[in-house]
Every structure is written in C-alpha cells, then in structure tokens.
Amino acid sequence: MSVTQLLFWFLSVLALAGALMVVTSKNLIYSVLYLIITFFAISGHYILLNAQFLAIVNLIVYAGAIMVLFLFVIMLMNLNSDVEPQKKKWLKVAGALAGGCLFLVMVAALKDADYKNQVAQTREGDIGLIGNLGMTLFNDYVVPFEISSVLFLSAMVGAVVLGKKE
Amino acid sequence: MNAIILSAVLGVVMMFSGIFLKSGNAVRIIAISGLIILLGSNLAELYGFPFFNVNTRNMLVFNSFALVFNTIAFVSTLVYFLLSGRDIMHVGANGSDYFALLFFVLCGVSIASSYNTLLMLFLGIEIISIPLYILTGSDKKNLKSNEASLKYFLMGAFSTGLMLMGIALIYGARGTFSLEGMSIASTPGLNPLLIAGLLLLIISMSFKVSAAPFHFWTPDVYDGAPTVFTSFMATIVKVAGFIAFLRLFDGAYGQMGAQWQLLIAIITAATLFIGNITAVFQQSVKRMLAYSSIAQAGFMFFALFGFNDLAKEGLLLYSAAYSLSTIGIFAILIKMKDYTFEGFNGLAKHQPLLAGTNAIFLLSLAGIPLTAGFTAKFYMLASAIKNGTHFWLVIFAVFCAAISVYYYFRVIQAMYFKDGEEQSISVTSGFKWGLVFIAVAVVVLGIFPQWLFTKLYF
Amino acid sequence: MIPVLLIAIPLLSGLALFLLKQPDGAKNTSLMSTVVTLIVSLIGLVVVKSQESLGVNIDWIPALNSHFRVELDGMGQILCLLTAISFPLIFVATYRNQYKDANRFYALMLLSQAGLMGVFLAKDALLFYFFWELALIPVYFLCSIWGGEKRIPVTFKFFIYTFVGSLLMLVAIIYIYFQANQSFAIESFYALKLSSRTETWLFWLFFIAFAIKMPIFPFHTWQPDTYEQSPTAVTMVLSALMVKMGVFGLIRWVVPVLPVGTFLWGDTVTTFAVIGMVYASLIAIQQDDLKRLVAYSSIAHMGLMCVAIFATTKSGMQGVMIQMFNHGINILGLWIVINAIEQKLNTRKMSELGGLAQKAPGLAILLVVVALANIALPLTNGFVGEFLMFNGMLSSTATKYNVVFTAVAGLSIVLAAVYTLKMIQRVFLGNTNALTAGATDISVNTKVALLVIVVLIFMGGIYPKPMLSVTNDLSDVILSRMNLKY
Amino acid sequence: MPINYYIFVAISLFCIGVIGVLTRRNSIIIFMCIELMLNAANLLLVAFSKMHHAAYLADRTSTPSNGTDGQLFVFFIMVVAAAEVSVGLAIIVMLYRNTHSVDVNFLNRLKN
Amino acid sequence: MNNIIQLVWLVPLFPLIGFLINGLGRKNLPKSLISIVGCGTILASFIVCVLIFNEVRKGNTQTVRLFDFISYDKINIPFAFLVDQLSSLFLLIITGVGFLIHVYSTAYMHDEETEHFGRYFAYLNLFIFSMLLLVLGSNYLIMFIGWEGVGLCSYLLIGYWFKNDEYNNAANKAFIMNRIGDLAFLIALFWIISKLGSLTYSDVFIKADTLSKADLIVITLLLFVGATGKSAQIPLYTWLPDAMAGPTPVSALIHAATMVTAGIYMIARSNILYTLAPVTQTVIAVIGLATAILAATIALKQNDIKKVLAYSTVSQLGYMFLGLGVGAYTGAVFHVMTHAFFKALLFLGAGSVIHAIHNVQDIRFMGGLRKYMPVTHITFLLGCLAIAGIPPFSGFFSKDEILMGAYSVNPVYFTIGVIGALMTAFYMFRLYATTFLGKFRGTPEQEHHLHESPAAITIPLIVLAVLAVVGGFAGIPALFMEGGHSLGAFLAPVFAGSEKIKTSHHLSHQVEWILLIISVVVALVGVIAAYIRYSKKPDLQDASGLGKLLENKWYVDQVYDALLVRPSQALGKILGTIVERSGVDWIVNGVGRSIQYGSRQVRLLQSGQVGNYILLMVASILIFFALQFFFKK
C-alpha cells in the first residue's frame, strides 16, 4: 500500500467519520467542529489530487468563513445543546432508511460504470495549480465569474433586507 | 446579453435609488422605466441590435427562442410592476431593495433562458433562487412568511445539492459541462453515470418548477410569501424554470427522449393529479392558486413530454397565457381583504371591471376557448398527441382540466352568482387599465396565437 | 358573406349591449338584432344561390393550418334558420319577463346565438370547437345568474359535464388533425382512412361529447335539473338549439369521419338510446313539474334522433335533419306556453294547476297544437321527421336488430302520448282551483310567438318538400362515406 | 487512485448528508448537512477533473477538455455556497428572532 | 263540369273551412250561424259526394294528385286522393250520416254556451275532414293521416266536457289505445316501404305477390293490430265503451257509424294482402268472433243506455272482422253501411231519450217512454229490429251475408256467430223493453218534463230509420233475387283481385236456406225472450255470480290496469326516483364526491413539515432510480 493509498484511506475515513458525527452528535457546537474536520479531510483529498488552489479555497471559504459564520450564529443565538427536540422515532428510522437506500441504489446503479478502470490522477498534473486555473478563469470563464457577482450582490442585499432592524 | 447586463445594472441602480430617493413613488417609477428600457433593449437584440459584444465562449446562446421568452417575461414583469408596484412598496421598509432583488431575478431568468452550459444553468437557477428566498421572507414580522422562507430555503438548498451531484456525475461521464457535449449523439452508448446524473438533474429541475412529487414546497411557500411576491414567483420564475428545463432537454435529452418518456409521463400525471385534486378542497384563493400553479405546471410538462416544435411554441404561448392571467388574478387578490372564496362574493356588483377581468383570467387558466389559456393547452395536448406515445396521459390531462374548472369557477361563482357585502377596494384607474390591457392580451392571444411566434421564424 | 353576417350581427350587438350602461333599450335592441339576423338567414336561404356568398375561407392560425372557414350547406341552412327564428321568438314570447341587468342578459343571449351560428357553420374542426365552447359559456352565465334557487350547483354540474365531453372531443380532433396531415379542414377529415381500432376510440371520444350534449341516456342527468333551474328564455335556447349541437356534431363530425367506428358501435349506441327513450318517457309520466316533464320528453326525442343517425339510411338521416328543426320549433312552443303559465301563476307544478282552458282558451288551443306536434301527429311537422326516422330505423342495414329497435323505440311514441295528454289534462282541463280561477288569457306577444310557431308546425307538416330538398344532397354526401367502408 | 473509490466516498458523503437532513430537526444542522452534500459533489468533481486530465494527457482527442473546467466549477460552487450560507443564516436568524427556535417543525402554520 | 272527380278535394275542403270558421269564430258567431256553417259545409260535401258517386257508378275511377308530400331518395309519397267504388261508398256514408248528425246536434247541443257550441261543431267538422282524408287517400300515409286525425277528434270530442276529469280520462284512454294500434300501423307502413318502396295502393297491390310469406303475415298482422285499436277489437276495445263520455251525437257519428269502421275500410282496401295471407285471415276471424261474443255478453248486463249500444257496436264490429277474416269483404262493407244506419239511429234515439229526461242514462230509471216520445220509440224499435237481424230490415241482409261467408270457411264460426246474434237480439230488446215499455221509473219531476224531441232531432231519426229499414235492399242475396246484390256488383272491381286468388266454394241453395232460417229463428227467439223477461218487470236488483262478472265487463279494465298501467307507472316511479336519482345521477355526482374526498385525503400529504416533505422527495427519488435502472430492460 503506497503512501498515496494510505493517505486516501485515512482522509476518506476521516471525512466520513466526521460527517457521521455531524449527523449524530447531539451538541450543535460539536457538529460544527466535526464538519470542520470533514472539510479538512476533503481539503486533504484535494491536495492529494494536486488541486492546491481548491484545497486552500476550501479551507478559507468553507472551514474558515462559512463555518465561522455558523459558529457565530450559534453563539449569537446561545443555543443549548439539549434544546433540539427530537423527531419521532419512526421518522428518524424512516429517514435513515431512506438515506441508506439511496446510498445502496446509487452504488448499485454506478457500480458497473464503464469508467471502472479510469484513474484519477494523484500527486501530479498541474491543472489544479493557481496559475493554470487563474488563466482559464479570467479568460474562458470571465462571464460566469462576472455573473457570480450578481449572486453576491443579491445575497448581500438579501442579508441586509432580512437582517436590518425596522 | 443586453438583458443580462442591463438587468444586473438596473438591480444595482435600484439598490442605490433607495438611498437617494425617499419617495416610494419615485423608486417605483424608476423601476418601471428601467424595466421599459430593459424590455426595449431586449427587443433591440431580438431585432438584431445587440448593444454589448461579449464573447461568452459559447456559454450563453441568445437565439430567438430565448429572446422571445425574455420579452414575454419582461412584458409580464412590466404588467406586474404596473399593477402591483405599489403593493411591493407596502410589503416592508426596503421597497427599493425588493425591486433590486426582482431585477436580479430577471437577470437569472435571462441566463436561464439562454444558458449553454450546466455552469450557467446552475448560476442562473441560483441567481433566481437566492433573491426569492429573501423575498419570501420579506414580511419579517409575519410568521407565515418566515416559515415559508425557511422551508423554501432548506428545500431549495437540498435540491441544489441534488443538482450539483447530478452535474458532477454528468461531468464524470462526459468530461464537459456544455450542452452540446452532453448530447448523446457525440458518444454512443449510455453509461450509468450519465443516466444517474441526468436523473438527478431532472429531479432538481422538477423541484424548481414544482412538479410532483417534488412540489411540496410550493403550496406552503406560495401561501406564506407576501402575495405580491407569490405572484412573481408563481408566474415569471416558474415559467423561466420551464424554459430552462426545455433547453436542457434540447441539449441533453433530445436524442434519447424515449429513455425518459415514461418518467416524464409519470411526473406529468402526478403533477396534474396532485395539483388539481388538492386545489379542489382549498378554502383560500391564494392557496388554491398555489395548487393551481402546480396543476398548470403539469400541463407545461407536456412540452417536455411531447418535445417537438409544437411543444416549444406551445411553451412560449403557455408562459405568456399563464403568466399574464395569474398576474392579473394576483393583482386583484392583493386588493382583497379576505383571501377566502367568500371574500369574492358579490364582487361583480361592486367592482364590475375587476370581476370581469378576473373572470377572463380564470377562464384562461381553466382553458376555455377564446382565451390564451385554451390555445396554450391546445398546443400542449397537440404536442403530446403528435408524440404518439402514452396516450392515456392525454386523456388523464383532459379529466384534470375538467377538475380545474371546478376550483377556478368557484371564484367566478362567488363573484357573479353570490351576494356579498360591499368592500372598500380602492384601485387607481391605471390599475384598471392595466387589467383591461391584460384581459385584451389574453383574449387576443386566444384568437390569434401566432402573433407571438412571428419573431421565431424570421 | 352571409355566414359571416350570421355570426357577426349577434356577436357585435351582444358586445355592444355589454358596454351599454342602461338596461332600458336592451330588449328592443336585441330583438332588432335578431330580426336582422333572421332576415339575413332568410336571404341566405332563398335569394342567394352562389357558393361564394354562402362561404368564407380565410387563414386564421397559419401555424396550425387552421382556417376561419364558414359555409352554409343543407344542414347548416336548416339549423341556422332555426337559430335565427328561435331567438326573435324567444325574445317576443318573453317580452314581458323582467330581468335585472337586462342589458347583460340580452347581451349574453346574443353571444350564445353567435356561438350557435358558428357551430352550425364551421367547416374547420378547430373553429368548430371554438364556437362549441363559445355557445356554452354565455349559457352557463345566464343560467347561473338569472336561474332558480339551486342554480349554482346545477348549472355548474351541467357546465363541467359538457366541458369534460368537449375536451374529449378536442383530443379526438387533435388526433385526427395529425392523421390528416395537419389539417383541420372537413374534407381532409372526410378523406381519412383509419384502422378500426383507432376509429373505435376516436368514436367514443367524439360520441361522449355529443351524447352529453344531446343528451343520451345515461349521460342525461344534468338536463332536467338544468332546464328546471334556468330562466325559461335560456331553457328555450338550451333545448331548442343547444341540444341540437350534439345531433349536428354526430352527423357532421362523427358519422362521415369515422364510418367504421359508427358501424361497429352503432348497435351499442342505439341500444342505449332506445333504452333512454323508454326510460325518459316513463319518468316523464311521473313528473309534476312542467319543465322537468318537457326535459324528459326532450331526452326521449333526442334518443330517437340518435337512433336514426346510427341507422345510417337516407330516410333516417334526412329525418334527423328535418326533425332537428321541427323539434326545435315544437319544444320552443312548449316552453313559451310554460313560460306564459309561470309568469301568470308563478308555478310550474301540474298538481297546482288545472282548468286553465276555461280561463285561457287561446293558450289552451295553441298548446294543444304544439303538444300534438310534439307527439308527432300527422300533418304537424313532428310527424314528417319521426316518420322518416322510424322508416330509416326499420329499413336500416347497419344493424341486425332493426326490428327490435324500432319496436321498442315505438313504445316511446305511445308513452309520449301518455305524458303529453296527461299534461294537457292536468294543466288545462278539469275544473279550476283557487289559483287558476283568477287566470287570464295570454298576452299579445305570447300569442304572436305561438301563432308563428303553429304556422311553422303546419307548414312543416303539410309541405315538407322544401326541407327535404335542402337536406337531400348533404345526406347523400354523409352516407356515401358510410358506404365506402363496408 | 481508481475513480471508483472517489465515487464511493462522494456518494457516501452525499448520503450521510441526506440522512442528516432527514433525521434532524435543527435547521442549522440540516443546513450543515446540505453543505456536506455540496462538498460531496465538489470532491467528485475534482476527482473527475483529474480523471479527465489523465485521459487528456494520454490522448488529447479522447475528451472534450483537459479537466480544468471541473475544478473551476467547484470554485463556483463554493461561491454560490458562500452566498447561500449568508442568506440562509440570515433567514434562520430572522426566524429565531421571531420564535426563539431553530426547530424546523416549530412553525407549522402552512399546511394542507 | 266535365269531370267532377277532379274536384274531389272539395269534399274534405268544405269541412275544413267549416272547422276554421267555427273554430276561430266560436266566440263571436251566433249559434245559428255556427249551425248553418257546421251543417252547410257537410251538406256541400255530401252533394259533391253524390255527384262523384254517380260518376263512379259509371265505372270512372281516378287518382287525384294534389302535391308531393314526402319524397326522399327514390321514394315518393304524394298527397293524392283515390276515388273508386269503395271510397266513394264511404264518402257517401260519412257525409250523409255526418250531415244528419250535424243537424241533430244543432238541437241536441243547443243548451251549450255559444263558445263551446262553436267548439263542438269545429271538432265535428274536423272529424269529418279527417275521416274523409282517411278514406280518400291514395296511399297508406294519407290514410294514416286521417287515421290519426280521427283519433284526435275522437279524443277532443270524448273530452268535450273537459271540466269532468272522468271524461278526460276516457278521452286519454281512447287516444292512447288508438296510439298503440297506430304504432303497429305505422310500423307496417315502414315494412311496406322497405320491401316495396312505395305506399301507394296501386303499386303495393300490384307488387303484393312479390312479398315473401313472412313479410305478408307481418305486414297484415301489424295493420290488423292498427285496426283493432281504431275499430275496438280485442285486446284494444276497452276504450270504446268509455268513449260514451262524449255527447251522444258524437257517439253516433264517431263511435258507431264512421270512425270505428275505419279498420274495416283499411282491411277491405288492402284485401289483396289479406287474401295472400290466410294465416292473418284466420287470426282476424277468430279475434272478430271473440270480440263479437265477448262484447255481446257484456252488453247483456249493462244498465247505461249508451254502454249497451257501445258494446253492441264492439260486437257488431267483431262481426265485420269476422266477415273480413273469412274473405266476405263485400259482406263486411255491406254491414258497415247498414250498421252505420241503424247504429246511428239507435244512438240518436238514445240521445233523444237522454235529452228528454235530462241526462239520465241509466235504463233502470226509464221505462214507459213509448207514451211520451212516439217518434223516438218507433224509430228506435226499427233500429232494434234491424240490428237483431229480423228480415227484411237491413241488418238481416248484411249480417246474414257475413254468417254465410263464415259458414263456408268454417261451420264453427257460423255456430258461434249465431249464438252472438241470439245475444244481440236479446240485449237489444232488453234495452228496448226497459226503456220504452212498462212504467216510468224516474222521479215525478222528470216525468213531468218528458216530451218528444224537436224536429231537428226527429227528422234525422226518421231519415235514418228509413235507411235502416231499406238499406238492406242494396244487397239482396242471390237466393232471393238473382242480381239483387247491387252493392256487391258495385264493389266488385275493388275486390276483383282477391276473388281471383280466393278458393272459396259456394254454398248450395239448400244449405243457405237452412242457415238463413236458423239465424232468423234464433234472432226471433232472442227478441221474444227479452220481451217476455223485461217488458213488464225490468231487473233492478244488483247482479250476482256470472251476472256480476258481466256487469263488470269481465273485469278486463281491472286486469289491464293491474297488468299494464300500474306496473308501468310503478316502473316510471322507480326509474324516476331510484334509478335516476340514486342510480345514474348518483354515479355522476359520485365522481364529483370522490374527487372531493380524494382532495381531502391527498391534501394530508401536505403535512407542513419540511422533514416529511424531504422524506417523500427522497422516496420518490428512490422510486425513479429504481424505475430508470432496474425496471427497464
């Protein structure tokens, strides 16, 4: 087992375990923290795939900004861990069952994809480097890039509209 | 491109107008004039005068279909502004911001009508959705509005997740996001990645157009949102969703239509069934209209089911017919004190013009001949029949259309055949003229539907 | 040009009346308008002979290859004439009736006239469908606004019922449209050759629409309630004209378009129609409300027309065409009488009436004539139609059971006599009671309307030749399609 | 690494997210689970991007792009996610102000 | 006037004009004018008829075509009149007897209000018009027009006193029973059209032998059913006694002399068809005979003067059908003629009596009228003798001819016929004796008012009495005088076709003599028995046993009521309330209800909880995945 494989397995287990903990943990703060762990693991995957730019952005945007925002809101609301009322048992079971079935169905559907033998390049390939991505982004993808500004504008206006005290 | 850029710019303008202008009327007038400019520029592009020359790297394609649809959407919005502009200002303190958000939505609509890659589809849908989450919750003190907003947001985000998973799988199968690249003709053989991806994409798009069984958000959100914004959401936005859906089919599903036909047929039938049958029991006209919008979505789904030239023309006609009528009904509904059916009692006696135009709109939604609603439904049925498979669906749709008469006519019955107390409804003459204009448009499109398509074939 | 005028005059005057603020002049204006329409239709029937003036064909929706095509042919002539005659008669006979918002009332009446004219004139399937609905909507409003106590649910049922039917018809029309190379023209419909399976289900889609309209047992239950609840003027339109739309539709759009379906399912349909005739007649005997009685009698009569159509014989076909006119006239007469009674005495219950012949002998005599025409006594118009239809039934080669059908349908002739005589007896004969003792004879306008009807009854009964010659060619055309296939 | 592994991991993450959405009532946690679903898609996209890149390097005509677009798409997803989070949290905060609850089932006025 | 026959349209035209004048002017014209118009038009017709009859006697028969009535495809049914021996004979009877009865009516109906007086004459004229159409028509359709027309007039006249609901019921019954027959008649016409393509007599009769046996039997039987309705035969006879609700002259004209004989006319007219269908002939003979006997038995026990005459009419009509059934067409027509004379006479006499004692019709309250009403008494007696078949009165000749014919086919017919004749003589003289002999049994006040009727009543009585006495000499059998049967000779061309086909064996003179004597003796026995039994002491007590059965007309009305009327009414009620309301309509409304119910259930899916919504969505996704991946081949 090579280092790459080792890392892959480690990061995968870490991400999945973190994700599971997000779902199962009772405490809201713990959930956030587990989610951050998951994001770190995913960033690790990105690095493994030699997508450094995305790895960094993932850390900054997700683990940094977004999760901090979450924490911030949670703190602001001063939510206690045991405030959350539990769903009815059968609904939980049904939910888990449905999710599990979805997993099984998707795996069953995709298991005989003819890309079986394809390999995702790890530790090499320079497309994930910042220079490369930057060139493409500001050449070919400049229109979507600009348009995404509209998205931010509307999000900003929206946050103001909703947040402003009247 | 004119429409996308201008609407974004106008959104920004509206944002600032709220700072510099204190009078709500002035803001409204700016919004209306801005929209007229937007409409004009879009028409200019339709007639071959694009103002901006941007190389979109084939991510956006502005064909006449998209531009005609944009025109329909903008005209509908213009009518909407004219009729309900004041009411938009009355929702909360941030009148100008609402207008800004509406313009951003229009930007998203223009993207959704002309995208050529899944990336632009995704961006367009999100640009439409995010302002709508906010508009739904804009009546901040109203718990219903809050609830609607949260529900919309959570489910919308969930469906975004589905869509992204779908796009990722499609990308895995095809290595590109562009619609041409997805077309099955370029590489033979279907692989499960692609099918799973397309399936997830269909599901998330069905969610956006509130097709059953992914419609659950619709009644609650439409009911809870401030009525003016419900009007906008239920019409222009929903129709834009269908246009986007149709483009997706055009690019990605076209060559393998048969593969999806059964699925689409099931969704169509379910949508028609749920929408129509649940609307029957509603007590509130607003909620009834929410279900009716699901039912109408069922009919619009025929465009995807039929998927031929008739379907495309028909969808345009349907968008115009449905949007105009629904905007009209909502504009009148906003003026009512009581949203239940009883609230409409005796309206014909006290406000004959409102009742008359409302009746025309309802007849149009019910698909009675001489109104645009009929020609639209005609095109839909025709495209499905031309398609030639799953004939049961057509018969089923016909019965559902008959059910729809039940709840639409309940309003007409209340207005015309029942007596009610006089309500103090104050409407300006401009409002009345607006209604008359829509009514005339609905009738004219009902008799001469081809006027809408002349631009498609130039 | 004539057909366009026939549609445009009522349409435009109807719309104009809507815009009228005062309801004062509405009555006279609409009467004028219908008289002009009548004159135009008479000109079309008698004076104009050139085909150009009797037909108009212009593009309507080019994208769908649909044309605004209206033509006066034999059956169209007859039914347009009926429509043109009926409306002035209705307006004259109900001249004394007072309606709130009279201008709207008359406007809607005129719009329904325009719709009916269109139905009878259209030679383009899509246009036909348009007018089909256009005729329905005003009537729905008329019944629901000016109707009786239970008007809203009753007329709503009527509306939805007919709407379901017409949507099914629309599906069939669209299907045939694609089969006929994307053409709505009646000739391309007639030129079609379809498999018998296809024709079967198309036949039922069409037939249900028309059966609901006529109505044929067991699709008839909307009718008595609707007739009962509608204002009588509207009931007149409904029963004299609108039910004819169903018969008309069968003859024009089903029998020649789907000859194989017609042939295959003729027996089934006829069985239902024949059952319905006896069934409706038996129920009619038990009715106390005059409107319901006439409603059931109408069901029986329409059943006979349906049977005669599916006999697909020359005699039956011509009989139906003539009988459409005659039945319209006769039932109009019955309604005018009922309206006169209701206006005078405020009741339609036979049990509350009696002895009117002493107080209103004029009305009694006119009613007797109309009633006798309704039960097809010779020398009245009803006889000619029924004679031809029964003759067609018995000589039909389309069915093996022609004798059985004729015999059972014949029962309804006897039963018709039973309920008609019962009506005459309960209303006009016997002694007066407290209510009828104060009655007076009918007013001049009612008398004039009834006299016109009586004259038409005898004209049609004694000298039917003009009508027969008008319908001759068309029935040949329709039947020639039947012969093509088997 | 074989692409199957990535597909498996991404689907697992995705489904865990779905399960979270289905089993929890706290709107913030539901929202976080949705983020989990987005990240699953991101991971998959990056993996596919590298897969296509590998194929591109092996044979430049076999695939329409060199894989850059996949990674850029991830970038845009993050952009959208950030915007969505800001709006979403604003909604949740607004709700909390009015009801002092973040329970999705707390508000149940809109039904039937 | 080179050809009077071409003017035959005048014959029905006059009564029609009379109808229009009297009908429209009934409120404004004085009674005298109404009477003049009413009688005058008929007289005018009669005169034309006499002229035409003269022409026809010269052997001149013609078809007069007026206009096309119904023509479609290749079938043409013109409105045309056929003037031949048979129709001209009937024309004479109708207008002649009709005229007398009109005259009679002017006096009989004099107490009516002017308006109703006018109405009466209008109806009567309309009847004559219809009856003339019936006999004049050159095809079955015109005959049918008259056929239904006389039914209508009969209905109108039975219900003439429309304030009385019992009379109205009688009128309805008459019309509806006639309609049943008419329906059969009509179907027969359709059958003829579909087989022969024409309804014109000449065409039909020429092509008659091309018809198959079955077709012939069906057509003739259906026509005969039509005849049973109009001519009151089993099973459709019960309306006729009830029809006595009408004014007595009406009974005389319509329900004795003319309308009820339409069936005989029709069958005589279509004699070729019947001769070709011996099965039908047997049926007719049996039914005719049965009716004759049944009605005669009922007549034995009736106490209403008009009812007795009505049943006697039914019985006599039965004899006529017997004659038709055995092929004695001339005899049947002969009997029609004589019957028209004596039965009209009897009815008018009865009317005179009723008129005199102010609308009492029960013979138990009469008696001894001989003293008060000599003319009526004598004429009535002559009528009774005629109907009883006492030679040399007219009834003897005609009835005898029928019985001879019956014997020649089947002696059983004869035997039963003679028994019927016995009963006829008996009940007629029972009637005569109770009415005119003995003592008056009514109230003294009535007795005080008793008087002979005015001239307008007695003159028609006298004329008819003369005819009833001498009418029979038109058909003296060959037994008495070779070539004495001038009527037979006159009608011979009409029945020539049948005579050729018929294989009848002539009776020898001895047999004829014996039969003749038998029937005369039997009639005399009946007369004498009745005289002895009733001249002194009429039976006033209620009948019992068989008598009660007869008095109640064998309970036939009740049986019909229980078997047909009530079930159909009950069926109508069930259909109207149960099947219609809770059956068909319930299903229709049920669709609506189930949609509403579905709406109430389906909307519960919309639980308002995001978790449930997403769960449902995920479940749908699962289903779609399964559908797309695993359930497709």
Coordinates of N, CA and C in Angstrom, one line a residue, chain C residues 142-206:
Chain C
L142 N -75.8 32.8 -18.0 CA -77.2 33.1 -18.0 C -77.9 32.3 -17.0
C143 N -77.7 30.9 -17.0 CA -78.4 30.1 -16.0 C -78.0 30.4 -14.6
S144 N -76.7 30.7 -14.4 CA -76.2 30.8 -13.0 C -76.6 32.1 -12.4
I145 N -76.8 33.2 -13.3 CA -77.1 34.5 -12.7 C -78.6 34.6 -12.6
W146 N -79.3 34.2 -13.6 CA -80.8 34.5 -13.6 C -81.6 33.3 -13.3
G147 N -81.0 32.2 -12.9 CA -81.7 31.0 -12.7 C -82.5 30.9 -11.4
G148 N -82.9 29.6 -11.1 CA -83.7 29.4 -10.0 C -82.9 29.2 -8.7
E149 N -83.5 28.6 -7.7 CA -82.9 28.6 -6.4 C -81.6 27.8 -6.4
K150 N -81.6 26.6 -7.0 CA -80.5 25.8 -6.9 C -79.6 26.0 -8.1
R151 N -79.6 27.1 -8.7 CA -79.0 27.3 -10.0 C -77.5 27.1 -10.0
I152 N -76.8 27.5 -8.9 CA -75.4 27.4 -9.0 C -74.8 26.0 -9.1
P153 N -75.2 25.1 -8.1 CA -74.6 23.8 -8.3 C -75.1 23.1 -9.5
V154 N -76.4 23.3 -9.9 CA -77.0 22.6 -11.0 C -76.3 23.0 -12.3
T155 N -76.2 24.3 -12.5 CA -75.6 24.7 -13.8 C -74.1 24.4 -13.8
F156 N -73.5 24.4 -12.6 CA -72.1 24.0 -12.6 C -71.9 22.6 -13.0
K157 N -72.8 21.7 -12.5 CA -72.7 20.3 -12.9 C -72.8 20.2 -14.5
F158 N -73.8 21.0 -15.0 CA -74.0 21.0 -16.4 C -72.8 21.4 -17.1
F159 N -72.2 22.5 -16.6 CA -71.0 23.0 -17.3 C -69.8 22.0 -17.3
I160 N -69.5 21.5 -16.1 CA -68.4 20.6 -16.0 C -68.6 19.4 -16.9
Y161 N -69.9 18.9 -16.8 CA -70.2 17.7 -17.6 C -70.0 17.9 -19.1
T162 N -70.5 19.0 -19.6 CA -70.3 19.2 -21.0 C -68.9 19.6 -21.3
F163 N -68.2 20.2 -20.4 CA -66.8 20.6 -20.6 C -65.9 19.3 -20.7
V164 N -66.2 18.4 -19.8 CA -65.4 17.1 -20.0 C -65.6 16.5 -21.3
G165 N -66.9 16.5 -21.7 CA -67.2 15.9 -23.1 C -66.4 16.7 -24.1
S166 N -66.5 18.0 -24.1 CA -65.9 18.7 -25.2 C -64.4 18.6 -25.2
L167 N -63.8 18.4 -24.0 CA -62.3 18.2 -24.0 C -62.0 16.9 -24.6
L168 N -62.8 15.9 -24.4 CA -62.5 14.6 -25.0 C -62.6 14.7 -26.5
M169 N -63.6 15.5 -26.9 CA -63.7 15.7 -28.4 C -62.5 16.4 -28.9
L170 N -62.0 17.4 -28.1 CA -60.8 18.1 -28.6 C -59.7 17.2 -28.8
V171 N -59.5 16.2 -27.9 CA -58.4 15.3 -28.0 C -58.6 14.5 -29.4
A172 N -59.8 14.1 -29.6 CA -60.0 13.4 -30.8 C -59.7 14.2 -32.0
I173 N -60.2 15.5 -32.0 CA -59.9 16.4 -33.1 C -58.4 16.5 -33.4
I174 N -57.7 16.7 -32.3 CA -56.2 16.9 -32.5 C -55.6 15.6 -33.1
Y175 N -56.1 14.5 -32.6 CA -55.5 13.3 -33.1 C -55.8 13.2 -34.6
I176 N -57.0 13.4 -35.0 CA -57.3 13.3 -36.4 C -56.6 14.4 -37.2
Y177 N -56.4 15.5 -36.6 CA -55.6 16.6 -37.2 C -54.2 16.1 -37.7
F178 N -53.6 15.4 -36.8 CA -52.3 14.9 -37.2 C -52.4 13.7 -38.2
Q179 N -53.4 12.9 -38.0 CA -53.6 11.9 -39.0 C -53.9 12.5 -40.4
A180 N -54.6 13.6 -40.4 CA -55.0 14.2 -41.7 C -53.9 15.2 -42.2
N181 N -52.7 14.9 -41.9 CA -51.6 15.7 -42.4 C -51.7 17.2 -41.9
Q182 N -52.0 17.3 -40.7 CA -52.0 18.6 -40.0 C -53.0 19.6 -40.8
S183 N -54.2 19.1 -40.9 CA -55.3 19.9 -41.5 C -56.5 19.8 -40.7
F184 N -57.2 20.9 -40.5 CA -58.5 20.9 -39.8 C -59.6 20.9 -40.7
A185 N -59.4 21.0 -42.0 CA -60.5 21.1 -43.0 C -61.3 19.9 -43.0
I186 N -62.6 20.1 -43.1 CA -63.5 19.0 -43.0 C -63.3 17.9 -44.1
E187 N -62.8 18.4 -45.3 CA -62.6 17.5 -46.4 C -61.5 16.5 -46.0
S188 N -60.4 17.1 -45.4 CA -59.3 16.1 -45.1 C -59.7 15.2 -44.0
F189 N -60.7 15.6 -43.1 CA -61.2 14.7 -42.1 C -62.0 13.6 -42.8
Y190 N -62.7 14.0 -43.8 CA -63.6 13.0 -44.5 C -62.7 12.1 -45.4
A191 N -61.6 12.5 -45.8 CA -60.8 11.7 -46.7 C -60.0 10.6 -45.9
L192 N -60.0 10.7 -44.6 CA -59.2 9.8 -43.8 C -59.6 8.3 -43.9
K193 N -58.5 7.5 -43.7 CA -58.8 6.1 -43.6 C -58.0 5.6 -42.4
L194 N -58.7 5.2 -41.3 CA -58.0 4.8 -40.1 C -58.3 3.4 -39.8
S195 N -57.5 2.8 -39.0 CA -57.7 1.4 -38.6 C -59.0 1.4 -37.7
S196 N -59.6 0.2 -37.6 CA -60.8 0.1 -36.9 C -60.6 0.3 -35.4
R197 N -59.4 -0.1 -34.9 CA -59.1 0.2 -33.5 C -59.1 1.6 -33.2
T198 N -58.4 2.4 -34.0 CA -58.3 3.8 -33.8 C -59.6 4.5 -33.9
E199 N -60.4 4.0 -35.0 CA -61.7 4.6 -35.1 C -62.6 4.4 -33.9
T200 N -62.4 3.2 -33.3 CA -63.2 2.9 -32.2 C -63.0 3.9 -31.1
W201 N -61.8 4.1 -30.7 CA -61.7 5.0 -29.5 C -61.9 6.5 -29.9
L202 N -61.6 6.8 -31.1 CA -61.9 8.2 -31.5 C -63.4 8.4 -31.5
F203 N -64.1 7.3 -32.0 CA -65.5 7.4 -32.0 C -66.1 7.7 -30.6
W204 N -65.6 7.0 -29.6 CA -66.1 7.2 -28.3 C -65.7 8.5 -27.7
L205 N -64.5 9.0 -28.1 CA -64.2 10.4 -27.6 C -65.2 11.4 -28.1
F206 N -65.5 11.3 -29.4 CA -66.4 12.2 -30.0 C -67.8 11.9 -29.4

